[in-house]
Coordinates of C-alpha atoms in Angstrom, one line a residue:
Chain Z
M718 CA 0.0 0.0 0.0
A719 CA 1.2 3.5 -0.8
A720 CA 2.8 5.8 1.7
K721 CA 0.7 8.2 3.8
P722 CA -0.2 11.5 2.2
K723 CA 2.2 14.2 3.4
L724 CA 1.2 17.8 4.0
Y725 CA 3.7 20.7 3.7
Y726 CA 2.6 24.0 5.4
F727 CA 2.9 26.2 8.5
D728 CA 1.9 24.8 11.9
G729 CA -1.5 26.5 11.7
R730 CA -4.8 26.5 9.9
G731 CA -4.5 28.7 6.8
R732 CA -5.4 27.1 3.5
M733 CA -4.4 23.7 4.7
E734 CA -7.0 23.2 7.3
S735 CA -9.8 22.2 5.0
I736 CA -7.6 19.6 3.6
R737 CA -6.8 18.3 7.1
W738 CA -10.6 18.1 7.8
L739 CA -11.3 16.2 4.7
L740 CA -8.5 13.6 5.2
A741 CA -9.5 13.2 8.9
A742 CA -13.2 12.8 8.1
A743 CA -12.3 10.2 5.5
G744 CA -10.3 8.3 8.1
V745 CA -7.0 8.8 6.2
E746 CA -3.8 9.1 8.3
F747 CA -1.4 11.8 7.1
E748 CA 2.0 13.2 7.9
E749 CA 2.8 16.8 8.2
E750 CA 6.0 18.8 7.7
F751 CA 5.9 22.3 9.1
F752 CA 7.9 25.3 8.0
E753 CA 9.7 27.0 10.8
T754 CA 12.1 29.2 8.7
R755 CA 12.3 31.0 5.4
E756 CA 15.1 28.8 4.3
Q757 CA 13.0 25.6 4.6
Y758 CA 10.4 27.2 2.4
E759 CA 12.9 28.4 -0.2
K760 CA 14.4 24.9 -0.3
L761 CA 11.0 23.5 -1.2
Q762 CA 10.6 26.2 -4.0
K763 CA 14.1 25.4 -5.4
D764 CA 13.4 21.6 -5.3
G765 CA 10.7 22.4 -8.0
R766 CA 7.9 20.6 -6.3
L767 CA 5.7 23.7 -5.9
L768 CA 4.1 24.3 -9.3
F769 CA 3.5 28.0 -8.7
G770 CA 6.0 28.4 -5.9
Q771 CA 3.2 28.2 -3.3
V772 CA 1.9 26.0 -0.6
P773 CA -0.3 24.1 0.4
L774 CA 1.6 21.1 -1.0
V775 CA 0.2 17.6 -0.6
E776 CA 2.3 14.6 -1.7
I777 CA -0.1 11.8 -2.5
D778 CA -0.3 8.9 -4.9
G779 CA 3.1 9.8 -6.5
M780 CA 2.0 13.4 -7.2
A781 CA 3.0 16.7 -5.7
L782 CA -0.4 18.5 -5.7
T783 CA -0.7 22.2 -5.0
Q784 CA -3.7 24.6 -5.2
T785 CA -6.2 24.1 -2.4
R786 CA -9.3 23.4 -4.4
A787 CA -7.5 21.0 -6.8
I788 CA -6.3 19.0 -3.8
L789 CA -9.7 19.0 -2.1
S790 CA -11.5 17.9 -5.3
Y791 CA -9.0 15.1 -5.8
L792 CA -9.4 13.9 -2.2
A793 CA -13.2 14.1 -2.3
A794 CA -13.4 12.0 -5.4
K795 CA -10.8 9.5 -4.2
Y796 CA -12.6 8.9 -0.9
N797 CA -16.1 8.8 -2.3
L798 CA -17.2 12.1 -0.8
Y799 CA -18.2 13.7 -4.0
G800 CA -21.7 12.5 -4.7
K801 CA -22.9 9.7 -6.9
D802 CA -23.0 11.6 -10.2
L803 CA -22.2 14.8 -12.0
K804 CA -25.3 16.6 -10.8
E805 CA -24.6 15.8 -7.2
R806 CA -21.0 16.8 -7.7
V807 CA -21.9 20.2 -9.1
R808 CA -24.1 20.9 -6.0
I809 CA -21.2 19.8 -3.8
D810 CA -19.0 22.2 -5.7
M811 CA -21.4 25.1 -5.4
Y812 CA -21.8 24.6 -1.7
T813 CA -18.1 24.1 -0.9
D814 CA -17.1 27.1 -3.1
G815 CA -19.5 29.2 -1.1
T816 CA -18.2 28.0 2.3
L817 CA -14.6 28.3 1.2
D818 CA -15.3 31.9 0.2
L819 CA -16.5 32.5 3.7
M820 CA -13.6 30.8 5.4
T821 CA -11.1 32.6 3.1
M822 CA -12.4 35.9 4.3
I823 CA -11.5 34.9 7.8
M824 CA -8.0 33.6 6.7
G825 CA -7.3 37.0 5.1
G826 CA -8.8 39.0 7.9
V827 CA -6.3 37.9 10.5
F828 CA -3.4 39.5 8.6
K829 CA -4.9 42.9 8.5
P830 CA -4.1 45.8 10.9
L831 CA -6.3 45.6 14.0
A832 CA -9.1 48.0 13.1
E833 CA -9.5 46.6 9.6
K834 CA -9.3 43.1 11.0
E835 CA -12.1 43.6 13.4
E836 CA -14.2 45.2 10.6
T837 CA -13.5 42.2 8.3
L838 CA -14.3 39.6 11.0
A839 CA -17.5 41.4 11.9
S840 CA -18.5 41.5 8.2
V841 CA -17.8 37.7 8.0
V842 CA -20.2 37.0 10.9
K843 CA -22.8 39.2 9.1
S844 CA -22.2 37.4 5.8
A845 CA -22.6 34.1 7.5
K846 CA -25.9 35.1 9.1
T847 CA -27.4 36.8 6.1
R848 CA -25.9 35.1 3.1
Y849 CA -24.5 31.7 3.7
F850 CA -26.2 30.0 6.7
P851 CA -29.7 30.8 5.5
V852 CA -28.9 29.0 2.3
F853 CA -27.8 25.8 4.0
E854 CA -30.7 26.0 6.6
K855 CA -33.1 26.1 3.6
I856 CA -31.4 23.2 1.8
L857 CA -31.7 21.0 4.9
K858 CA -35.3 22.2 5.5
D859 CA -36.4 21.5 1.9
H860 CA -35.3 17.9 1.7
G861 CA -35.4 17.1 5.4
E862 CA -32.5 14.7 5.1
D863 CA -29.4 14.4 7.4
F864 CA -26.8 15.4 4.8
L865 CA -26.6 18.3 2.4
V866 CA -26.5 16.2 -0.8
G867 CA -27.9 12.9 -1.9
N868 CA -28.8 11.7 1.5
K869 CA -25.2 10.7 2.0
F870 CA -22.2 12.1 3.9
S871 CA -20.1 14.2 1.5
W872 CA -17.3 16.8 1.4
A873 CA -20.0 19.5 1.5
D874 CA -21.1 18.4 5.0
I875 CA -17.5 18.3 6.3
Q876 CA -16.7 21.8 5.0
L877 CA -20.0 23.3 6.3
L878 CA -19.2 22.0 9.8
E879 CA -15.7 23.4 9.5
A880 CA -17.2 26.8 8.5
I881 CA -19.8 26.8 11.3
L882 CA -17.2 26.1 14.0
M883 CA -14.9 28.8 12.6
V884 CA -17.6 31.4 12.6
E885 CA -18.7 30.3 16.1
E886 CA -15.2 31.1 17.3
L887 CA -15.9 34.7 16.2
D888 CA -19.5 34.8 17.6
A889 CA -20.8 31.9 19.6
S890 CA -24.4 32.8 19.0
V891 CA -24.2 32.7 15.2
L892 CA -26.5 29.7 14.9
S893 CA -29.2 31.0 17.2
D894 CA -31.7 31.4 14.3
F895 CA -30.7 28.2 12.5
P896 CA -32.2 25.1 14.3
L897 CA -31.5 22.7 11.5
L898 CA -27.9 23.8 11.3
K899 CA -27.6 23.3 15.0
A900 CA -28.8 19.8 14.7
F901 CA -26.6 19.3 11.7
K902 CA -23.6 20.5 13.6
T903 CA -24.2 18.0 16.4
R904 CA -24.9 15.1 14.0
I905 CA -21.8 15.6 11.9
S906 CA -19.6 16.2 14.9
N907 CA -20.6 12.8 16.2
I908 CA -19.4 10.9 13.2
P909 CA -16.6 8.8 14.6
T910 CA -13.8 10.1 12.4
I911 CA -14.9 13.7 13.0
K912 CA -15.4 13.2 16.7
K913 CA -11.8 12.0 16.9
F914 CA -10.6 15.0 14.9
L915 CA -12.4 17.4 17.3
Q916 CA -10.6 16.0 20.3
P917 CA -7.5 17.5 21.8
G918 CA -4.3 15.9 20.5
S919 CA -5.6 15.5 16.9
Q920 CA -4.0 17.2 13.9
R921 CA -6.6 19.9 13.9
K922 CA -5.0 23.3 14.3
P923 CA -6.0 26.1 16.8
P924 CA -7.4 29.5 15.6
P925 CA -4.7 31.8 14.3
D926 CA -3.0 34.0 16.9
S927 CA -0.4 36.7 16.7
H928 CA 2.4 34.1 16.8
Y929 CA 1.0 32.4 13.7
V930 CA 0.6 35.7 11.9
A931 CA 4.2 36.6 12.6
L932 CA 5.5 33.2 11.5
V933 CA 3.7 33.3 8.2
R934 CA 4.8 36.9 7.6
K935 CA 8.4 35.9 8.3
I936 CA 8.3 32.9 6.0
L937 CA 6.4 34.4 3.1
Q938 CA 8.0 37.8 3.6
F939 CA 5.1 40.2 3.5
Chain R
M830 CA -33.3 18.0 -25.3
P831 CA -34.2 20.6 -22.6
G832 CA -33.8 24.4 -23.2
K833 CA -30.7 26.2 -24.2
V834 CA -28.0 27.1 -21.7
K835 CA -28.6 30.6 -20.4
L836 CA -26.0 32.9 -18.9
H837 CA -26.9 35.6 -16.5
Y838 CA -24.3 38.4 -16.1
C839 CA -23.4 41.8 -17.3
D840 CA -22.4 42.6 -20.8
G841 CA -18.7 42.2 -20.1
R842 CA -16.1 39.7 -19.4
G843 CA -15.7 39.6 -15.6
R844 CA -16.1 36.1 -14.1
M845 CA -18.4 34.9 -16.9
E846 CA -15.8 35.0 -19.7
A847 CA -14.1 31.8 -18.8
I848 CA -17.5 30.1 -19.0
R849 CA -18.2 31.5 -22.4
W850 CA -14.8 30.3 -23.7
L851 CA -15.4 26.8 -22.4
L852 CA -19.0 26.5 -23.8
A853 CA -17.8 27.9 -27.1
A854 CA -14.8 25.5 -27.2
A855 CA -17.2 22.6 -26.4
G856 CA -19.4 23.7 -29.3
V857 CA -22.4 24.4 -26.9
E858 CA -24.8 27.1 -28.0
F859 CA -25.9 29.5 -25.3
E860 CA -28.1 32.5 -24.7
E861 CA -27.2 35.5 -22.6
I862 CA -29.4 37.6 -20.4
F863 CA -27.6 40.8 -19.5
L864 CA -28.0 42.7 -16.3
E865 CA -28.5 46.3 -17.3
T866 CA -29.5 47.9 -13.9
A867 CA -29.2 47.3 -10.2
E868 CA -32.9 46.4 -10.3
D869 CA -32.2 43.5 -12.7
L870 CA -29.8 42.0 -10.1
D871 CA -32.3 42.7 -7.3
K872 CA -35.0 40.8 -9.2
L873 CA -32.8 37.7 -9.6
R874 CA -32.0 37.9 -5.9
N875 CA -35.6 38.4 -4.8
D876 CA -36.8 35.6 -7.1
G877 CA -34.4 33.3 -5.1
R878 CA -32.5 32.3 -8.2
L879 CA -29.0 33.2 -7.0
M880 CA -27.9 30.8 -4.3
F881 CA -25.4 33.1 -2.6
Q882 CA -26.9 36.3 -4.1
Q883 CA -24.1 36.4 -6.7
V884 CA -23.6 36.0 -10.4
P885 CA -22.4 34.3 -12.6
M886 CA -25.5 32.2 -12.8
V887 CA -26.0 29.6 -15.5
E888 CA -29.2 27.8 -16.3
I889 CA -28.3 24.4 -17.6
D890 CA -29.9 20.9 -17.5
G891 CA -32.8 22.1 -15.3
M892 CA -30.4 23.7 -12.7
E893 CA -29.5 27.2 -11.8
L894 CA -25.8 27.0 -11.1
V895 CA -23.7 29.6 -9.4
Q896 CA -20.0 29.7 -8.3
T897 CA -17.7 30.0 -11.3
R898 CA -15.6 27.0 -10.5
A899 CA -18.5 24.7 -9.9
I900 CA -20.0 25.8 -13.3
L901 CA -16.7 25.3 -15.2
N902 CA -16.2 21.9 -13.6
Y903 CA -19.7 20.8 -14.6
I904 CA -19.4 21.9 -18.2
A905 CA -15.9 20.3 -18.5
S906 CA -17.0 17.0 -17.1
K907 CA -20.1 16.9 -19.1
H908 CA -18.3 17.5 -22.4
N909 CA -15.4 15.3 -21.7
L910 CA -12.7 17.9 -21.2
G911 CA -10.7 15.9 -18.6
K912 CA -10.5 12.1 -18.2
D913 CA -9.6 10.2 -15.0
L914 CA -9.0 11.3 -11.5
K915 CA -5.3 11.9 -11.7
E916 CA -5.7 13.9 -14.9
R917 CA -8.4 15.9 -13.3
A918 CA -6.1 16.7 -10.4
L919 CA -3.5 18.1 -12.8
I920 CA -6.1 20.0 -14.8
D921 CA -7.6 21.5 -11.5
M922 CA -4.1 22.4 -10.3
Y923 CA -3.2 24.2 -13.5
V924 CA -6.6 25.9 -13.8
E925 CA -6.5 27.2 -10.2
G926 CA -3.2 28.9 -11.0
M927 CA -4.6 30.4 -14.1
M928 CA -7.6 31.7 -12.2
D929 CA -5.3 33.3 -9.6
L930 CA -3.5 35.2 -12.4
N931 CA -6.8 36.1 -14.2
E932 CA -8.1 37.4 -10.9
I933 CA -5.6 40.3 -11.1
I934 CA -7.1 41.2 -14.5
I935 CA -10.7 40.9 -13.4
M936 CA -10.1 43.2 -10.4
L937 CA -7.8 45.6 -12.2
L938 CA -10.3 48.4 -13.1
T939 CA -11.9 48.3 -9.6
Y940 CA -8.8 50.0 -8.2
P941 CA -8.1 53.8 -8.3
P942 CA -5.8 54.7 -11.2
E943 CA -2.6 54.9 -9.1
E944 CA -3.1 51.4 -7.8
Q945 CA -4.0 50.1 -11.2
V946 CA -0.4 50.9 -12.3
N947 CA 0.9 48.7 -9.4
Q948 CA -1.5 45.9 -10.2
L949 CA -0.5 46.0 -13.9
A950 CA 3.2 45.7 -12.9
L951 CA 2.2 42.8 -10.6
L952 CA 0.3 41.1 -13.4
K953 CA 3.4 41.3 -15.7
E954 CA 5.7 40.1 -13.0
K955 CA 3.7 37.1 -12.1
T956 CA 3.0 36.2 -15.7
T957 CA 6.7 36.3 -16.6
N958 CA 8.2 34.9 -13.4
R959 CA 5.6 32.5 -12.0
Y960 CA 2.8 31.3 -14.3
F961 CA 4.1 31.3 -17.8
P962 CA 7.3 29.5 -16.8
A963 CA 5.3 26.8 -15.0
F964 CA 3.1 26.1 -18.0
E965 CA 6.0 26.3 -20.5
K966 CA 7.7 23.7 -18.3
V967 CA 4.7 21.4 -18.3
L968 CA 4.6 21.4 -22.1
K969 CA 8.3 21.0 -22.4
S970 CA 8.3 18.0 -19.9
H971 CA 6.0 15.8 -22.0
G972 CA 6.4 17.4 -25.5
Q973 CA 2.7 16.8 -26.2
D974 CA 0.2 19.1 -27.9
Y975 CA -2.0 19.6 -24.9
L976 CA -1.3 20.3 -21.2
V977 CA -2.8 17.1 -19.8
G978 CA -3.3 13.6 -21.1
N979 CA -2.4 14.2 -24.7
R980 CA -5.8 15.5 -25.4
L981 CA -7.8 18.7 -25.3
S982 CA -9.0 19.6 -21.8
R983 CA -10.4 22.7 -20.2
A984 CA -6.9 23.5 -19.0
D985 CA -5.9 24.2 -22.6
V986 CA -8.9 26.4 -23.2
H987 CA -8.4 28.4 -20.0
L988 CA -4.7 28.9 -20.7
V989 CA -5.2 30.2 -24.2
E990 CA -7.9 32.6 -22.9
L991 CA -5.4 33.8 -20.3
I992 CA -2.6 34.2 -22.9
Y993 CA -4.9 36.4 -25.1
N994 CA -5.9 38.3 -22.0
V995 CA -2.3 39.2 -20.9
E996 CA -1.2 39.9 -24.4
E997 CA -3.9 42.6 -24.5
F998 CA -1.9 44.4 -21.8
D999 CA 1.5 43.7 -23.3
P1000 CA 2.0 41.6 -26.5
G1001 CA 5.6 41.0 -25.5
L1002 CA 4.7 38.9 -22.5
T1003 CA 4.8 35.6 -24.5
A1004 CA 8.0 36.5 -26.3
N1005 CA 10.1 34.0 -24.3
F1006 CA 7.6 31.2 -24.2
P1007 CA 7.7 29.4 -27.6
L1008 CA 5.7 26.4 -26.5
L1009 CA 2.9 28.6 -25.1
K1010 CA 2.9 30.5 -28.4
A1011 CA 2.6 27.2 -30.3
L1012 CA -0.3 26.1 -28.0
K1013 CA -2.1 29.3 -28.5
T1014 CA -1.9 28.9 -32.3
R1015 CA -2.9 25.3 -32.2
I1016 CA -5.9 25.9 -29.9
S1017 CA -7.0 29.0 -31.8
N1018 CA -7.2 26.9 -34.9
L1019 CA -9.7 24.4 -33.5
P1020 CA -12.9 25.1 -35.4
T1021 CA -15.0 25.9 -32.4
V1022 CA -12.4 28.2 -30.9
K1023 CA -11.6 29.8 -34.3
K1024 CA -15.3 30.7 -34.6
F1025 CA -15.4 32.2 -31.1
L1026 CA -12.4 34.3 -31.9
Q1027 CA -14.1 35.9 -34.9
P1028 CA -15.9 39.2 -34.7
G1029 CA -19.6 38.8 -34.1
S1030 CA -19.2 35.9 -31.6
Q1031 CA -20.3 36.0 -28.0
R1032 CA -16.8 36.8 -26.9
K1033 CA -16.7 40.1 -25.0
P1034 CA -14.2 42.9 -25.6
H1035 CA -11.4 44.0 -23.4
E1036 CA -12.8 45.6 -20.2
D1037 CA -12.9 49.4 -20.2
M1038 CA -14.1 52.1 -17.9
K1039 CA -17.5 52.2 -19.5
T1040 CA -18.2 48.5 -18.7
M1041 CA -16.7 49.1 -15.2
D1042 CA -19.0 52.1 -14.5
K1043 CA -22.0 50.0 -15.6
A1044 CA -20.9 47.1 -13.3
R1045 CA -20.5 49.6 -10.4
K1046 CA -24.1 50.7 -10.9
I1047 CA -25.5 47.2 -11.1
F1048 CA -23.5 45.7 -8.2
R1049 CA -23.6 48.9 -6.2
F1050 CA -19.9 49.2 -5.3

């Protein structure tokens, strides 16, 4: 059997976290190599394994994959979390593109100067409450099923849970008007692989703090 | 066969252009319903037709699809523009890079004029130092006519669109990339693409301030 997938990134969430969630939910063990210094990062760039000179990088099945969405799509398809046909897949793509947009706003927000950062994060919470969460609440209401697509656990469910937890870290009451999302959150969190990932000691990373921001700025030099 | 594919967007390139290219390359006819005013956008939103209140939106196969990438993936898969899982991973990876570069172009005119100068410099720098070298290298490494799997995929279509786009800012940007130039010629000569490149097609012209002003009114920014 092939080696475990190997993830190259900083020791923090960033763009790699959704990939960690997906692998963990699929029950796939993975290794991680963390950048501590600029030199380590430059070495990886010089080795020519970063197609566009950027991370995340995931080594899997003999490939050096970069570009977050490409990696996520590959993993979802490989581990049967991408729906049963093309029409289910496009719905999963639509939903995950939406949640990824939301999470990317948070990722970018933490690097801004304080006042702007607070404004951005407040706007994320507002977006979640008025644009994104109502959509998913309605989807669950309309079909009355346990999972977002095709009555089966998929990448869309994993990413929605990740997004919910991330926004709740900014505002714990964000689900107060969304009873089905609350039930969804409990249900998906109790799936054994996810439950394990949510426990201390897993490879899930904590919310970004000033140490993380400083580390990334140092390594990416911005 | 159900109704034609219908595109909802403004009369300009923006995020819809890549979708137009792909449909055209696949030989799929489509209609366009242009947003002219903020009220047009409001109506789509109020009618509940835009999942995240955003366009592009494409009516296809009984669905109202949003999210550019989801739409592109659907069309490509449906029309066989990317074979197995590993090929798809490569296609996705390449296309994501192209979309990152194209994003600079899409956003260019939204900046004040002084910042536009910086963004243009950034565009040229990234094209020359990051993206074009990467794709030139891919073509060189296998010596084939197409980026992935020795057959036409959406990666080729998107790359050629990107090459045309950057050349509009500076025709010299492809000067040092002979394989990219050859790819551009080859793909441009495919009958469906050749047709799309002719005047009178549904391809939209280079974005200008007039289209940007109209977009500002419609999207209220």
